[in-house]
XYZ file of N, CA and C in Angstrom:
288
model
N -51.184 148.107 -19.389
C -51.546 148.552 -18.338
C -52.088 149.329 -18.719
N -51.765 149.495 -19.631
C -52.005 151.403 -20.594
C -53.721 150.463 -21.719
N -52.856 149.835 -22.226
C -53.555 148.365 -23.940
C -54.860 147.716 -23.347
N -55.144 147.321 -21.796
C -55.708 146.574 -21.451
C -57.448 147.287 -21.774
N -56.941 148.350 -21.271
C -58.485 149.367 -21.297
C -58.639 149.768 -23.016
N -57.788 149.713 -23.667
C -58.108 150.192 -24.265
C -58.536 148.944 -25.605
N -58.433 147.974 -25.575
C -58.316 146.282 -26.337
C -59.157 144.945 -25.821
N -59.738 145.580 -24.267
C -60.896 144.851 -24.030
C -62.322 145.130 -24.641
N -62.555 143.470 -23.969
C -64.311 144.180 -25.491
C -65.692 144.751 -23.851
N -65.777 145.297 -24.552
C -67.059 146.017 -23.509
C -68.366 146.169 -23.854
N -68.309 144.930 -23.037
C -69.669 144.377 -22.925
C -70.675 144.386 -21.332
N -71.514 145.462 -21.064
C -72.072 146.222 -20.013
C -73.573 144.945 -19.766
N -72.849 144.839 -18.959
C -74.792 143.448 -18.652
C -75.172 143.976 -17.186
N -76.122 143.697 -17.026
C -76.585 143.850 -15.532
C -76.178 142.845 -14.250
N -76.025 142.022 -14.371
C -74.614 141.605 -13.818
C -73.322 142.351 -13.149
N -72.624 143.101 -14.590
C -71.408 143.479 -14.291
C -72.069 145.258 -13.391
N -72.882 145.535 -13.509
C -73.526 147.112 -13.328
C -74.006 146.806 -11.712
N -74.179 145.351 -11.452
C -74.834 145.637 -10.415
C -74.112 145.739 -8.613
N -74.209 146.199 -7.862
C -72.623 145.683 -6.685
C -72.951 145.233 -6.651
N -71.559 144.809 -5.765
C -71.296 142.995 -5.226
C -71.368 142.941 -3.361
N -71.704 143.192 -2.839
C -71.270 142.812 -1.417
C -71.484 140.952 -0.786
N -70.203 140.179 -0.947
C -70.127 138.859 -0.822
C -70.969 138.524 -0.787
N -71.027 138.568 -2.242
C -72.142 137.164 -3.093
C -73.605 137.164 -3.058
N -74.010 138.579 -1.749
C -75.389 138.401 -1.093
C -75.781 139.896 -1.904
N -77.596 139.976 -2.506
C -77.924 141.258 -2.656
C -77.557 142.717 -1.771
N -77.527 143.662 -1.394
C -77.192 144.043 -0.826
C -78.168 144.711 -0.181
N -78.804 145.180 0.742
C -79.701 146.185 1.737
C -79.021 146.855 2.378
N -80.293 147.696 3.133
C -80.056 148.828 3.514
C -79.460 150.755 3.140
N -79.340 151.052 4.125
C -78.319 151.938 2.880
C -76.867 151.933 3.135
N -76.203 152.965 1.653
C -74.317 152.692 2.605
C -73.914 153.405 3.239
N -74.213 154.924 3.668
C -73.806 155.431 5.123
C -74.912 155.373 6.483
N -74.282 154.751 7.082
C -74.432 154.582 8.874
C -74.372 155.865 9.215
N -75.327 156.571 10.506
C -75.197 157.544 11.111
C -74.504 156.841 13.094
N -73.471 156.974 12.793
C -72.411 156.687 14.684
C -73.440 158.032 15.436
N -73.618 157.483 17.128
C -73.043 158.709 17.544
C -72.274 159.540 17.622
N -72.480 161.194 17.961
C -71.128 161.849 17.805
C -70.078 161.129 19.081
N -71.126 160.191 20.000
C -69.846 159.955 21.240
C -68.488 158.948 20.320
N -69.031 158.426 20.072
C -68.542 157.100 19.364
C -67.076 158.407 18.640
N -67.281 159.469 18.416
C -65.963 159.988 17.652
C -65.835 160.702 18.689
N -65.881 161.424 19.440
C -65.586 162.026 20.859
C -64.350 160.896 21.085
N -64.412 159.654 21.546
C -64.216 158.590 22.655
C -63.018 157.688 21.700
N -63.532 158.166 20.745
C -62.467 157.460 19.055
C -60.742 159.156 19.619
N -61.047 160.072 19.390
C -60.523 161.026 19.222
C -59.683 161.430 20.583
N -60.564 160.899 22.143
C -59.529 161.130 22.961
C -58.879 159.737 23.010
N -59.208 158.432 22.703
C -57.821 157.625 22.749
C -56.604 158.094 21.132
N -57.359 158.435 20.743
C -55.579 158.853 19.550
C -54.922 159.821 20.916
N -55.587 160.785 20.486
C -54.238 162.316 21.902
C -54.502 161.140 22.422
N -54.874 160.308 23.577
C -53.310 159.729 25.399
C -52.948 158.757 23.791
N -52.836 157.602 23.038
C -52.230 157.285 22.202
C -50.753 157.811 21.560
N -50.850 158.537 20.693
C -50.029 160.303 20.661
C -49.410 160.116 22.050
N -49.824 160.843 22.864
C -49.040 160.550 24.356
C -48.277 159.415 24.977
N -48.329 158.187 24.845
C -47.639 157.524 24.802
C -46.192 157.363 23.978
N -46.802 157.576 22.648
C -45.495 158.155 21.291
C -44.039 159.141 22.233
N -45.014 160.340 22.520
C -43.775 161.386 23.313
C -43.259 160.722 24.185
N -44.003 160.232 25.281
C -43.500 159.844 26.414
C -42.679 159.088 25.946
N -42.362 157.607 24.973
C -41.537 156.448 25.590
C -40.423 157.320 24.828
N -39.631 158.627 23.918
C -38.609 158.377 23.989
C -38.108 159.497 24.719
N -38.577 160.144 25.533
C -38.698 160.348 26.660
C -38.335 159.618 28.398
N -38.932 158.149 28.248
C -38.075 157.949 29.173
C -37.293 157.176 29.423
N -36.783 156.586 27.250
C -35.490 156.027 27.030
C -34.500 157.329 27.348
N -34.352 158.183 27.527
C -33.419 159.129 26.968
C -33.790 159.983 28.139
N -34.105 160.055 29.921
C -34.410 160.645 30.861
C -33.073 161.026 31.339
N -32.044 160.118 31.816
C -31.097 160.503 32.639
C -30.062 161.765 31.343
N -30.517 161.476 30.687
C -29.204 162.355 29.522
C -29.925 164.162 29.185
N -31.535 163.757 29.756
C -32.059 164.974 30.069
C -32.666 165.638 30.651
N -32.395 165.461 32.005
C -31.472 165.958 33.340
C -33.052 167.209 33.830
N -32.943 168.102 34.380
C -34.299 168.721 35.536
C -35.070 169.527 34.469
N -34.687 169.690 33.716
C -35.022 170.345 32.149
C -36.361 169.515 31.859
N -35.800 168.383 30.707
C -36.712 166.953 30.449
C -37.666 166.936 31.147
N -37.415 167.084 32.467
C -38.168 166.743 33.270
C -39.398 168.119 34.030
N -39.154 169.175 33.522
C -40.274 170.033 34.253
C -40.744 169.981 32.607
N -40.161 169.363 31.251
C -41.137 170.023 29.937
C -41.574 168.618 30.079
N -41.249 167.590 30.469
C -42.321 166.180 30.385
C -44.056 166.589 31.518
N -43.323 167.177 32.777
C -44.339 167.674 33.111
C -45.563 168.467 32.786
N -45.107 169.499 32.467
C -45.688 170.855 31.395
C -46.191 169.820 30.592
N -45.842 168.902 29.841
C -47.054 167.644 28.740
C -47.959 167.221 29.136
N -47.768 166.217 30.574
C -48.808 165.719 31.610
C -49.963 166.893 32.323
N -49.130 167.472 32.728
C -50.294 168.725 32.884
C -51.295 169.328 32.063
N -50.430 169.382 30.729
C -51.838 169.799 29.895
C -52.893 168.236 29.381
N -52.299 167.712 29.473
C -53.290 166.642 29.070
C -54.030 166.407 29.491
N -53.735 166.221 31.362
C -54.516 165.930 32.102
C -55.307 166.811 32.272
N -55.108 168.209 32.292
C -56.243 169.541 32.004
C -57.644 169.121 31.036
N -56.862 168.307 29.689
C -57.868 167.689 28.433
C -58.392 166.990 29.071
N -57.909 166.008 30.216
C -59.159 165.155 30.523
C -59.497 165.227 31.623
N -59.507 166.527 32.011
C -60.599 167.552 33.010
C -61.713 167.764 32.466
N -60.978 168.846 31.078
C -62.447 168.921 30.303
C -63.149 168.380 29.632
N -62.570 167.225 29.090
C -63.338 165.961 28.729
C -64.932 165.091 29.104
N -64.106 165.031 30.671
C -64.366 164.538 31.800
C -66.196 165.881 32.467
N -65.384 166.814 32.307
C -66.193 167.594 32.333
C -67.685 167.926 31.265
N -67.092 167.550 30.295
C -68.533 168.139 28.929
C -69.170 166.919 29.080
N -68.787 165.188 29.857
C -69.357 164.683 30.034
C -68.909 163.893 28.433
N -67.966 163.919 28.104
C -67.297 162.754 26.896
C -67.588 161.388 26.982
N -66.830 161.080 28.486
C -66.589 159.583 29.054
C -68.013 158.570 29.559
N -68.827 159.226 29.738
C -70.602 159.017 29.953
C -71.423 158.618 28.851
N -71.692 157.601 28.408
C -72.054 156.312 27.466
C -73.559 156.389 28.026
N -74.608 157.141 29.081
C -75.288 157.253 29.617
C -76.281 158.279 29.055
């Protein structure tokens, strides 16, 4: 890996320097602007997906945690519902 770049022939041609996109000539711009709603919706998805990652171990060890674990989970879910209500109020979940 070290000697390869030093020993190989260096013959830049037009084909080697051009962009390659599935054998087709590239068209359009490489950077596309997406609507901010996609990012907000994806962020909400990630937040609630991570919520499941936190609630699954809690559900598995529910009997061992007792009332303290129930209160902690309830506070966690209430905070997530507050976040969902805020997103709903800001109309993040509407596509119109």
